[in-house]
PDB file of C-alpha atoms in Angstrom:
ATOM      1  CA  UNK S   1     114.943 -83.616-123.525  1.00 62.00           C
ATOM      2  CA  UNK S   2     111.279 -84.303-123.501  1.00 65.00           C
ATOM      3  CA  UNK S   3     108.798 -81.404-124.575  1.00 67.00           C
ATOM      4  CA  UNK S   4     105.265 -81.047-123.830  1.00 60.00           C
ATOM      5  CA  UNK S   5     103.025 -83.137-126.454  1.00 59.00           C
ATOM      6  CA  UNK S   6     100.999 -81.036-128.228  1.00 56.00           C
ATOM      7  CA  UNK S   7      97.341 -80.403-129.955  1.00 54.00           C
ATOM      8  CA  UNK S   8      96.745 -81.205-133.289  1.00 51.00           C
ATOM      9  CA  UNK S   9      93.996 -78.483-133.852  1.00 52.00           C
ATOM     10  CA  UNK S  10      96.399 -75.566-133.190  1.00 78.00           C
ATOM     11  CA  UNK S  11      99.396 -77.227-134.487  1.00 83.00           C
ATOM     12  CA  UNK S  12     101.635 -74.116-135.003  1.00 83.00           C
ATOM     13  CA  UNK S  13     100.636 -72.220-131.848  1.00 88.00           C
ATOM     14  CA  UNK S  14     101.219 -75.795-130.203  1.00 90.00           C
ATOM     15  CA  UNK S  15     104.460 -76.257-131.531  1.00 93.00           C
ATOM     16  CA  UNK S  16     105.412 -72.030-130.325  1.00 91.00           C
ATOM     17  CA  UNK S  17     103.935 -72.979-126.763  1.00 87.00           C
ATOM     18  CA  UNK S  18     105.839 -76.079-126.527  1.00 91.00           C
ATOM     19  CA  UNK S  19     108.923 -74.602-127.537  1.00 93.00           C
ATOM     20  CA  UNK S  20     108.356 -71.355-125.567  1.00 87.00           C
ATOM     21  CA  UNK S  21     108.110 -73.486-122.436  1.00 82.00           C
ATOM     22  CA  UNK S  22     111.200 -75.221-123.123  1.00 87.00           C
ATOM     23  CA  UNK S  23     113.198 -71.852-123.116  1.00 85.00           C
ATOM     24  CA  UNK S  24     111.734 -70.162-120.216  1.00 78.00           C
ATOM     25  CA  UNK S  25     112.110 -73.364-118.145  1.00 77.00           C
ATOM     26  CA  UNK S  26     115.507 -74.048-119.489  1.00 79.00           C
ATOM     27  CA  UNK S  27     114.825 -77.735-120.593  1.00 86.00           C
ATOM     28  CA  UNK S  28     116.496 -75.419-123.182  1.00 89.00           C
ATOM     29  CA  UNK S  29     119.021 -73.770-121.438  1.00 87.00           C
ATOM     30  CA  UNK S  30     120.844 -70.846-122.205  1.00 86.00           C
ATOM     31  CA  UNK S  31     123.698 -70.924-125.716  1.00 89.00           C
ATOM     32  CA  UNK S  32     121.701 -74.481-126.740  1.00 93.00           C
ATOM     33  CA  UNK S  33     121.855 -74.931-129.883  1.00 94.00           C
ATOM     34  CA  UNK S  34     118.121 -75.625-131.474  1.00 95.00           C
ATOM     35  CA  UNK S  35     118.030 -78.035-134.329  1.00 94.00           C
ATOM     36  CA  UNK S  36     115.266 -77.622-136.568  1.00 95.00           C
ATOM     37  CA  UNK S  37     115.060 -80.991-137.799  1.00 95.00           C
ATOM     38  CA  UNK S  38     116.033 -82.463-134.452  1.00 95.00           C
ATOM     39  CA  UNK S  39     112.660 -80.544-132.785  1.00 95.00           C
ATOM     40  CA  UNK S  40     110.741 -81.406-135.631  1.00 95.00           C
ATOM     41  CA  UNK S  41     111.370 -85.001-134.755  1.00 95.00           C
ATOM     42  CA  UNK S  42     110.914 -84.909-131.215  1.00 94.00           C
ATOM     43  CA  UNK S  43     107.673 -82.809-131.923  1.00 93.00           C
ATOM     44  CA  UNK S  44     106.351 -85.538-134.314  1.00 92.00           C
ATOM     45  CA  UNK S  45     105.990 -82.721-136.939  1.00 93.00           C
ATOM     46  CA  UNK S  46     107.009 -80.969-139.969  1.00 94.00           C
ATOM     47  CA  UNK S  47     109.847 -78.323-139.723  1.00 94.00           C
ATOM     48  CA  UNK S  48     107.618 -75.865-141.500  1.00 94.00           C
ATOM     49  CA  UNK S  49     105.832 -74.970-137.678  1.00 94.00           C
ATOM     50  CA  UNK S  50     109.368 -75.383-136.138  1.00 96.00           C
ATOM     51  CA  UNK S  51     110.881 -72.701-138.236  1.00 95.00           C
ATOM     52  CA  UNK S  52     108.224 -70.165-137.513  1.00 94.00           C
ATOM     53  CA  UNK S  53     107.847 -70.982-134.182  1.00 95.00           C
ATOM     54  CA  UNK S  54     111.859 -70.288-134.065  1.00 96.00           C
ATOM     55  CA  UNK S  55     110.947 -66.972-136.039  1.00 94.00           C
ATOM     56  CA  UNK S  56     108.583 -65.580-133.475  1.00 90.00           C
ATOM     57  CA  UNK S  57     110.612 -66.744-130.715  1.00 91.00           C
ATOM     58  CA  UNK S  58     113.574 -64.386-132.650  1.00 90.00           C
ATOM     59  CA  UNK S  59     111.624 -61.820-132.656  1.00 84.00           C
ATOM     60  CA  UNK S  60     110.633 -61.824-128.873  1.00 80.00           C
ATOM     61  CA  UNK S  61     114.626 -61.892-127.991  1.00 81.00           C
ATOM     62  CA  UNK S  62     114.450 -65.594-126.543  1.00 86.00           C
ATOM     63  CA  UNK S  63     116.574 -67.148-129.043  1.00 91.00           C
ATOM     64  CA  UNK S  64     118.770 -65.786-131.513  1.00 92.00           C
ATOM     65  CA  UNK S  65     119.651 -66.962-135.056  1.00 92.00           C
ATOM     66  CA  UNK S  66     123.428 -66.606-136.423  1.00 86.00           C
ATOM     67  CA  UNK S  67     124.202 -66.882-139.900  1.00 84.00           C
ATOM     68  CA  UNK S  68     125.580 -70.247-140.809  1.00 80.00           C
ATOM     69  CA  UNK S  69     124.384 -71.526-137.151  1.00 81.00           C
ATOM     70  CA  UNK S  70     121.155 -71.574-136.682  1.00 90.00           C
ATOM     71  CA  UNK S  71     119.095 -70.891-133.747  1.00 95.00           C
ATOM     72  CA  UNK S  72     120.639 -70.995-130.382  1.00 94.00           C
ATOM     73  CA  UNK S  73     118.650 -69.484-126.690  1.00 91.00           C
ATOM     74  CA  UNK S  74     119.648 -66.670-126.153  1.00 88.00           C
ATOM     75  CA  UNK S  75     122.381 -66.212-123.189  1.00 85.00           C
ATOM     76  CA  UNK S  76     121.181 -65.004-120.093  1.00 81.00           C
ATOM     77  CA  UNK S  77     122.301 -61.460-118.976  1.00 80.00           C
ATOM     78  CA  UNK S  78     125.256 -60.624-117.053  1.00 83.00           C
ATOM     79  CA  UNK S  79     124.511 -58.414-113.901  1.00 85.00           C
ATOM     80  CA  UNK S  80     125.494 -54.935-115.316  1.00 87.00           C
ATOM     81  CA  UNK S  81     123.239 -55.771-118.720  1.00 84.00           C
ATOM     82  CA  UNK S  82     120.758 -56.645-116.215  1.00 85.00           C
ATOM     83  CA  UNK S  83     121.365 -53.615-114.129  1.00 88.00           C
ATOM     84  CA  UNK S  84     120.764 -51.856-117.560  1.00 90.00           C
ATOM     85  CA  UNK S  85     117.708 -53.705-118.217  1.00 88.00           C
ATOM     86  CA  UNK S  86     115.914 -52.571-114.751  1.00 91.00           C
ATOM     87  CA  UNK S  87     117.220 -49.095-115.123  1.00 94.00           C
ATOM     88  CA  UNK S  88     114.848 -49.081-118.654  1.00 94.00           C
ATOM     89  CA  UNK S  89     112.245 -50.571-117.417  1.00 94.00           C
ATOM     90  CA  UNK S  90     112.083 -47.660-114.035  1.00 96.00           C
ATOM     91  CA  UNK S  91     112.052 -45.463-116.774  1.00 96.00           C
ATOM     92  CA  UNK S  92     109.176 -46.807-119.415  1.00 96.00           C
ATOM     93  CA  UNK S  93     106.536 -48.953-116.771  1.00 97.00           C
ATOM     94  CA  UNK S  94     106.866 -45.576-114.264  1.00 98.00           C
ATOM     95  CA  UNK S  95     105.925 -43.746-117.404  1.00 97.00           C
ATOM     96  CA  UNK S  96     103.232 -46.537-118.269  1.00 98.00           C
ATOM     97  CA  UNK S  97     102.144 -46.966-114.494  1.00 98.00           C
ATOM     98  CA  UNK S  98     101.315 -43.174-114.760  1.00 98.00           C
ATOM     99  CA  UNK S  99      99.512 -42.930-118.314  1.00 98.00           C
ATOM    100  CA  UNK S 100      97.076 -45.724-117.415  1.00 98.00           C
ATOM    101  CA  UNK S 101      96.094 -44.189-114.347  1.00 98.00           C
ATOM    102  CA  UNK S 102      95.361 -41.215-116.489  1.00 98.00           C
ATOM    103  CA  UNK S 103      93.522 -43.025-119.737  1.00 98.00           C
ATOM    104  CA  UNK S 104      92.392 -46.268-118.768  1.00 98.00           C
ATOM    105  CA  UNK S 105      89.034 -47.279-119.690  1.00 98.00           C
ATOM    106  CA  UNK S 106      86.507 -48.440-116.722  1.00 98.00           C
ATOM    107  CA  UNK S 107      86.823 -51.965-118.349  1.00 98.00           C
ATOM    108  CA  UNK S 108      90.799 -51.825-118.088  1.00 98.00           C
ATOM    109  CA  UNK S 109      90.741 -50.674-114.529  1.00 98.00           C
ATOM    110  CA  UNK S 110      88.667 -53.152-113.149  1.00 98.00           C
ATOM    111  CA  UNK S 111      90.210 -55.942-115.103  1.00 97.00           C
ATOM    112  CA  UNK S 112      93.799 -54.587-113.887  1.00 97.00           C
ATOM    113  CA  UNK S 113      92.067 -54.963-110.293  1.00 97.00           C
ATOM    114  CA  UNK S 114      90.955 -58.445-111.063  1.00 97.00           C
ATOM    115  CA  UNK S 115      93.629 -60.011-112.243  1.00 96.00           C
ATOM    116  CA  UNK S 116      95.762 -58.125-109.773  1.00 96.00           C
ATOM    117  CA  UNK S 117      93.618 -60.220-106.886  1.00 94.00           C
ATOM    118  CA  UNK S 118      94.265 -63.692-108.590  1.00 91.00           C
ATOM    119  CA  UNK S 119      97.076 -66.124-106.750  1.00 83.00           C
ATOM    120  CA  UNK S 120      98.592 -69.273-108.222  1.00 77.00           C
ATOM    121  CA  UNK S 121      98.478 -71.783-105.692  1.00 71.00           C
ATOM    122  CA  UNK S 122     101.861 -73.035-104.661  1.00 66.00           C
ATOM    123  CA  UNK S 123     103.849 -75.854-105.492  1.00 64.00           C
ATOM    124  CA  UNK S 124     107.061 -77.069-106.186  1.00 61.00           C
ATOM    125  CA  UNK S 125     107.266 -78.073-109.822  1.00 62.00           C
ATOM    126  CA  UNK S 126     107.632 -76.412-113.239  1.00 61.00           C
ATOM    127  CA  UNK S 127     103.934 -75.499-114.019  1.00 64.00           C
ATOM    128  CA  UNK S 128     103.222 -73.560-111.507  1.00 69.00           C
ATOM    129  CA  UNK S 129     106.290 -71.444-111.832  1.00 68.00           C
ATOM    130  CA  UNK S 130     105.461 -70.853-115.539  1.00 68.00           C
ATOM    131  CA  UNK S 131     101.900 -70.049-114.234  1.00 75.00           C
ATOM    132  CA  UNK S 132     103.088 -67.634-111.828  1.00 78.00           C
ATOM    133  CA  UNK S 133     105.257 -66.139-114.222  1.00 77.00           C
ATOM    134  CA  UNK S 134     103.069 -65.603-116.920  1.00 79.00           C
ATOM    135  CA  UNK S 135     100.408 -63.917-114.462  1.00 85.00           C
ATOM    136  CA  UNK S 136     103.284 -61.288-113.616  1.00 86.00           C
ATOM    137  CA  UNK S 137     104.473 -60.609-117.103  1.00 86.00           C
ATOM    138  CA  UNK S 138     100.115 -60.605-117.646  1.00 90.00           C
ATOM    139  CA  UNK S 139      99.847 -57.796-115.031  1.00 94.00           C
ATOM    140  CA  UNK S 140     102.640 -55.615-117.023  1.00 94.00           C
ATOM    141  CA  UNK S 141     101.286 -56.094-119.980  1.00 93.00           C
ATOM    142  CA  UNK S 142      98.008 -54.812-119.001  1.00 96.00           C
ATOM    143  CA  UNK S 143      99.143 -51.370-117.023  1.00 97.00           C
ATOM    144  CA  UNK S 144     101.115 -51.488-120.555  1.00 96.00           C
ATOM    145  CA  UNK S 145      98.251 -51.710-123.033  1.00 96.00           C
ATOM    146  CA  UNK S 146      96.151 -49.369-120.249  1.00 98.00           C
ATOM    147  CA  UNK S 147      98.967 -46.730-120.769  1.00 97.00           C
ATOM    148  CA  UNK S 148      97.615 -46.122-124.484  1.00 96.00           C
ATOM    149  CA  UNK S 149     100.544 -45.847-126.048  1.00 95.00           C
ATOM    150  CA  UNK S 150     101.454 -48.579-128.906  1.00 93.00           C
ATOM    151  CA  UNK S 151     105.109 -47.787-129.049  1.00 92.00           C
ATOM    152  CA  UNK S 152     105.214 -48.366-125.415  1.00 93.00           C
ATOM    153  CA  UNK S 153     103.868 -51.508-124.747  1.00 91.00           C
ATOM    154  CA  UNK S 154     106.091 -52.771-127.713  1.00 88.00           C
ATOM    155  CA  UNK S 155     109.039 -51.743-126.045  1.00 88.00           C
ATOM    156  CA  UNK S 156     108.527 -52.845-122.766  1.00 89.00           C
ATOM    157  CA  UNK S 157     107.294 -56.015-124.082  1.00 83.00           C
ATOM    158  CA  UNK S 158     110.594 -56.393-125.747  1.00 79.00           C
ATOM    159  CA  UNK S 159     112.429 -55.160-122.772  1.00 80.00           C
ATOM    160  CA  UNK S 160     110.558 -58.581-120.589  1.00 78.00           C
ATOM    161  CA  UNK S 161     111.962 -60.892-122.889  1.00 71.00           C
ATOM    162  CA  UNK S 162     115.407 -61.724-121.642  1.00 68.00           C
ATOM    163  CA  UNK S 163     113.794 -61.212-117.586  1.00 73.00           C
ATOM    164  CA  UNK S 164     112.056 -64.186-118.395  1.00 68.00           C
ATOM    165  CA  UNK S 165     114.758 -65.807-118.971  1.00 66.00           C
ATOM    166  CA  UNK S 166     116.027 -65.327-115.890  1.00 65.00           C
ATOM    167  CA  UNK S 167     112.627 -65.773-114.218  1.00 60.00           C
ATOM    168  CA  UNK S 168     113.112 -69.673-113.665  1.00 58.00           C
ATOM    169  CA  UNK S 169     115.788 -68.364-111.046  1.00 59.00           C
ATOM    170  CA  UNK S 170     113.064 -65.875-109.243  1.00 59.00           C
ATOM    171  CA  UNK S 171     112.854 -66.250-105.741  1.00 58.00           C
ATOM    172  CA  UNK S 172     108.756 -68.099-105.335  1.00 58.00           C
ATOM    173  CA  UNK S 173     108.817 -67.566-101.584  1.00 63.00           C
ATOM    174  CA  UNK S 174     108.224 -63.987-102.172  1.00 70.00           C
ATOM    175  CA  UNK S 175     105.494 -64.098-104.575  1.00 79.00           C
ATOM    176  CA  UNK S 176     102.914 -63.113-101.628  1.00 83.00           C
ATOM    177  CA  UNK S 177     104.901 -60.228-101.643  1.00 88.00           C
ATOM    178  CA  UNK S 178     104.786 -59.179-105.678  1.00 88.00           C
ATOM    179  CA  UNK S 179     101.307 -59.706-105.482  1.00 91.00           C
ATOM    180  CA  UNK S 180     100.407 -57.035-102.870  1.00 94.00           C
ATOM    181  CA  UNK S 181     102.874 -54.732-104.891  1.00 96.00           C
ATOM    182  CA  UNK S 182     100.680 -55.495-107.773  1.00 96.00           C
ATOM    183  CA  UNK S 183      97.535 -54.801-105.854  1.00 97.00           C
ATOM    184  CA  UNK S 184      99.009 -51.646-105.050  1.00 98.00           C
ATOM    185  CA  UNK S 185      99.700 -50.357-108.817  1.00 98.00           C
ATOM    186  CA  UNK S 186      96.390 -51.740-109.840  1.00 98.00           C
ATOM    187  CA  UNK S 187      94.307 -49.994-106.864  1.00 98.00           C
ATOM    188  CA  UNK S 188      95.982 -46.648-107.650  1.00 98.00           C
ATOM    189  CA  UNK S 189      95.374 -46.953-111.363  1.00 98.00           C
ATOM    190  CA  UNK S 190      91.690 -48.149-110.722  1.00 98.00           C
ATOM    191  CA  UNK S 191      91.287 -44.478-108.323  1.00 98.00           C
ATOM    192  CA  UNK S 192      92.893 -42.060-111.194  1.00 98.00           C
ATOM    193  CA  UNK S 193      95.943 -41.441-109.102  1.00 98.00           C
ATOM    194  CA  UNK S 194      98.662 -41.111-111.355  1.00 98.00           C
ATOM    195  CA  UNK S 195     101.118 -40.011-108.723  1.00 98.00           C
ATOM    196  CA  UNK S 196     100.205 -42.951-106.668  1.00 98.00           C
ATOM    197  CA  UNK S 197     100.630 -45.397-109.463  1.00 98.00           C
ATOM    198  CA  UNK S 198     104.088 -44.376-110.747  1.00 98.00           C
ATOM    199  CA  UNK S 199     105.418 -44.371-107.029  1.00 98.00           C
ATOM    200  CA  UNK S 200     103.859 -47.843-107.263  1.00 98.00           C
ATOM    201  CA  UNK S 201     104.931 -49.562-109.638  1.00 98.00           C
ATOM    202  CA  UNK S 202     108.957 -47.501-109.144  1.00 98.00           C
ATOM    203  CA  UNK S 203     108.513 -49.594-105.516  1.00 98.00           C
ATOM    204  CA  UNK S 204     107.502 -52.395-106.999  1.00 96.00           C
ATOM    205  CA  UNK S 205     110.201 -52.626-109.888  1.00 95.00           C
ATOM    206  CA  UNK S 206     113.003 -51.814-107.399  1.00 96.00           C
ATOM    207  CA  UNK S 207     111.783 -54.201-105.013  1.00 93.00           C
ATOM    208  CA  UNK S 208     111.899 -56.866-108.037  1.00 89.00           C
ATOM    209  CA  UNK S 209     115.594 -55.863-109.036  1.00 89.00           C
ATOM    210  CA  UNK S 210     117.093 -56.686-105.611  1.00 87.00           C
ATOM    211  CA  UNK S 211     114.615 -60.096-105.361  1.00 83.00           C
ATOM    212  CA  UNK S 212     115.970 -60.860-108.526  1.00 79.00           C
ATOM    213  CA  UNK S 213     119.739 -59.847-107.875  1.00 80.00           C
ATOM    214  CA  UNK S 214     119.895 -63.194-106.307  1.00 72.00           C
ATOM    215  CA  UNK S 215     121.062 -64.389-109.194  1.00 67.00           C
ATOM    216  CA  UNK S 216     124.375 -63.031-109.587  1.00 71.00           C
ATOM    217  CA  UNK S 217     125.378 -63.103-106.133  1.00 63.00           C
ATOM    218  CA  UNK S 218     128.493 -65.503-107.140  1.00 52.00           C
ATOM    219  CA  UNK S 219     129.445 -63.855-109.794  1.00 49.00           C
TER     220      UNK S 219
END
């Protein structure tokens, strides 16, 4: 294993990025086992940023802690848990895709327009699928945070946590096509059309389910 070297100036962010990374790209794959000393070592650091690190990672669902264990990534989903998953989140981002068209500020709409315009140029290796990734969960987030609603975003920010773990298996080919999906939520919540923007994003999530269904298809 060989993890990202990291900044001295923001140690304990560094260390939560670096280990972050490792998950979501499965350097740590899913059921490892994550020694605290062992990552301290291979970190070059103290296991005091480790441990918290491990502790907000916990808390975002990406790796688990057992008692007598320790930490371990968490497992990837099976297909009806993921079903399950997909059916929540038709429920809560419709519900958010619909709010923010109805409360967002001027400065949220046209910042949901710009970053729903940005593109990650293409490549083949592990940084720019992290980069694309991270602009999609980005996008969420926003029509999330737009919605007004605290409790909301918190849940569907908990809700994204075990998708990106299976986001290193999305299918990039069709990322043209999420981003004109996302162009479409974030030109509907930039007009005040709520109707528009929950058909939206309920297009765009079940759209995303059957990309994403790839993954089981030998199960």
């Amino acid at each position: 294993m060989s993890l990202p070297p990291l900044k001295r100036s923001t140690l304990g962010d560094d260390v939560y990025q670096s280990l972050r990374a490792a998950v979501l790209e499965h350097t740590l794959s899913p059921g490892d086992r994550m020694n605290i000393d062992a990552l301290a070592r291979e970190l070059d650091v103290s296991p005091t940023p480790v441990r918290e690190a491990l502790a907000r990672l916990e808390s975002e669902g990406l790796v688990r802690k057992r008692p007598l264990a320790g930490y371990t990534v968490s497992p990837l989903l099976s297909r009806s848990e993921f079903a399950d998953m997909f059916d929540m989140r038709l429920l809560l981002e419709c519900a958010a895709a619909r709010w923010a068209a109805e409360r967002a500020t001027p400065g949220q709409r046209a910042t949901l327009v710009t970053e729903a315009a940005r593109t990650i140029p293409a490549s083949d290796d592990k940084s720019w699928h992290s980069a694309f990734t991270t602009l999609d969960a980005h996008l969420h987030g926003l029509v999330a945070e737009a919605a007004a609603s605290p409790l909301l975003v918190d849940s569907i920010t908990r809700l994204h946590a075990h998708l990106h773990l299976h986001r290193r298996y999305f299918p990039y080919e069709q990322t043209a096509v999420t981003t004109r999906e996302h162009q479409r939520i974030a030109a509907a919540i930039d007009r005040n059309d709520p109707d528009e923007a929950e058909a939206a994003m309920r297009a765009h999530l079940t759209e995303a389910r059957e990309r994403h269904l790839a993954t089981f298809e030998n199960e």
